[in-house]
Amino acid sequence: MTETKGYFGQFGGSFGPKPIKHLLDQLEATFEQYKDDPEFIAEYKHYLKDYSGRETPLYFAESLTDHLGGAKIYLKREDLNHLGSHKLNNVLGQILLAKRMGKTRVIAETGAGQHGVAKEGAAGKIGAMTF
């Protein structure tokens, strides 16, 4: 079976409204250009460490471990990240790509709300404008 760009066998695929298809193609090309670029990765890691607070610590949940009486239980403290969630990891990469594309506006997915908060915070820190 020959794969067509954006499709995965008989299921799924990559679909977008025609008015933004060229933007999605541009985004994909920019991602491919920078995903292995040492300067891009260094900047991304800088913001993860110095803005997001990565790496977040593990917390030994002593009371829960004692209560359950089994294996030691540790909690990953994502709540300690700046803006309070893992979503900042994703949006930092998005904003850095937008910056390299020369974009001044970004769109936030707001299904859970926190993604939009993270996007706004990262865009403000890195210098893009959101709406």
Coordinates of C-alpha atoms in Angstrom, one line a residue:
M1 CA 0.0 0.0 0.0
T2 CA 1.4 3.4 -0.9
E3 CA 1.0 6.0 1.8
T4 CA -0.2 9.4 0.9
K5 CA 1.2 12.4 2.8
G6 CA -1.0 13.0 5.9
Y7 CA -2.8 9.7 5.8
F8 CA -2.2 6.5 7.8
G9 CA -3.5 3.5 6.0
Q10 CA -7.3 3.4 5.7
F11 CA -7.9 5.2 9.0
G12 CA -7.3 8.7 10.2
G13 CA -5.5 11.4 8.4
S14 CA -4.6 15.0 8.3
F15 CA -7.4 17.3 7.5
G16 CA -7.8 21.0 7.7
P17 CA -10.0 23.7 6.2
K18 CA -8.8 24.8 2.8
P19 CA -8.3 28.5 4.0
I20 CA -5.6 27.4 6.5
K21 CA -4.1 24.4 4.7
H22 CA -1.2 26.4 3.5
L23 CA -0.5 27.5 7.1
L24 CA -0.5 23.9 8.3
D25 CA 1.9 23.0 5.6
Q26 CA 4.1 25.9 6.5
L27 CA 4.0 24.9 10.2
E28 CA 5.0 21.3 9.3
A29 CA 7.9 22.5 7.1
T30 CA 9.1 24.8 10.0
F31 CA 8.9 22.0 12.5
E32 CA 10.9 19.7 10.2
Q33 CA 13.5 22.4 9.7
Y34 CA 14.0 23.0 13.5
K35 CA 13.2 19.8 15.3
D36 CA 16.8 18.7 15.3
D37 CA 18.4 22.2 15.3
P38 CA 20.8 22.5 18.2
E39 CA 20.1 26.2 18.7
F40 CA 16.3 25.6 18.7
I41 CA 16.7 22.7 21.2
A42 CA 18.9 24.8 23.4
E43 CA 16.5 27.7 23.5
Y44 CA 13.6 25.3 24.2
K45 CA 15.5 23.6 27.1
H46 CA 16.4 27.0 28.4
Y47 CA 12.8 28.0 28.8
L48 CA 11.9 24.6 30.2
K49 CA 14.5 25.0 32.9
D50 CA 14.5 28.7 33.7
Y51 CA 10.8 29.6 33.0
S52 CA 8.8 26.4 33.5
G53 CA 10.8 25.0 36.4
R54 CA 11.9 21.8 34.8
E55 CA 12.7 19.3 35.9
T56 CA 10.0 19.0 38.4
P57 CA 10.8 17.0 41.6
L58 CA 9.4 13.7 42.7
Y59 CA 7.7 13.8 46.1
F60 CA 7.6 10.7 48.3
A61 CA 4.0 10.3 49.4
E62 CA 4.8 8.8 52.8
S63 CA 1.3 8.8 54.2
L64 CA -0.2 7.2 51.1
T65 CA 2.6 4.6 51.0
D66 CA 1.9 3.7 54.6
H67 CA -1.9 3.7 54.1
L68 CA -1.6 1.3 51.1
G69 CA 1.1 -0.8 52.7
G70 CA 2.8 -1.7 49.4
A71 CA 5.3 -0.2 47.1
K72 CA 6.7 3.3 47.8
I73 CA 4.6 5.9 46.0
Y74 CA 6.0 9.0 44.5
L75 CA 4.2 11.9 42.9
K76 CA 5.5 13.9 40.0
R77 CA 4.9 17.6 41.0
E78 CA 3.6 19.1 37.7
D79 CA 1.7 21.5 39.8
L80 CA 4.9 23.2 40.7
N81 CA 5.6 24.3 37.1
H82 CA 5.1 27.9 36.3
L83 CA 1.4 28.2 35.2
G84 CA 0.6 24.9 37.0
S85 CA 0.6 22.2 34.5
H86 CA 2.4 20.1 31.9
K87 CA 0.8 22.1 29.1
L88 CA 3.6 24.7 29.2
N89 CA 6.0 22.0 27.8
N90 CA 4.0 21.9 24.6
V91 CA 3.2 25.6 24.2
L92 CA 6.9 26.6 24.6
G93 CA 7.7 24.6 21.5
Q94 CA 4.8 26.1 19.7
I95 CA 5.7 29.7 20.5
L96 CA 9.3 29.1 19.6
L97 CA 8.2 27.7 16.2
A98 CA 5.9 30.7 15.7
K99 CA 8.7 33.1 16.5
R100 CA 10.9 31.4 13.9
M101 CA 8.1 31.6 11.4
G102 CA 7.8 35.4 11.9
K103 CA 4.3 35.1 13.3
T104 CA 3.0 37.6 15.8
R105 CA -0.3 35.9 16.6
V106 CA -1.0 32.4 17.9
I107 CA -4.2 30.6 18.6
A108 CA -4.8 28.6 21.8
E109 CA -6.9 25.5 22.1
T110 CA -9.1 26.2 25.1
G111 CA -10.9 22.9 25.7
A112 CA -9.6 22.7 29.3
G113 CA -8.7 26.4 29.7
Q114 CA -5.3 25.7 31.1
H115 CA -3.8 25.3 27.6
G116 CA -4.8 28.9 26.7
V117 CA -3.4 30.2 30.0
A118 CA -0.1 28.4 29.3
K119 CA 0.0 29.7 25.7
E120 CA -0.6 33.2 26.8
G121 CA 2.1 33.0 29.5
A122 CA 4.7 31.6 27.1
A123 CA 3.8 34.0 24.3
G124 CA 4.2 36.9 26.7
K125 CA 7.5 35.6 28.0
I126 CA 9.0 34.9 24.5
G127 CA 7.5 37.9 22.8
A128 CA 4.6 36.8 20.6
M129 CA 1.1 38.2 20.8
T130 CA -1.9 35.9 21.4
F131 CA -5.6 36.4 20.9

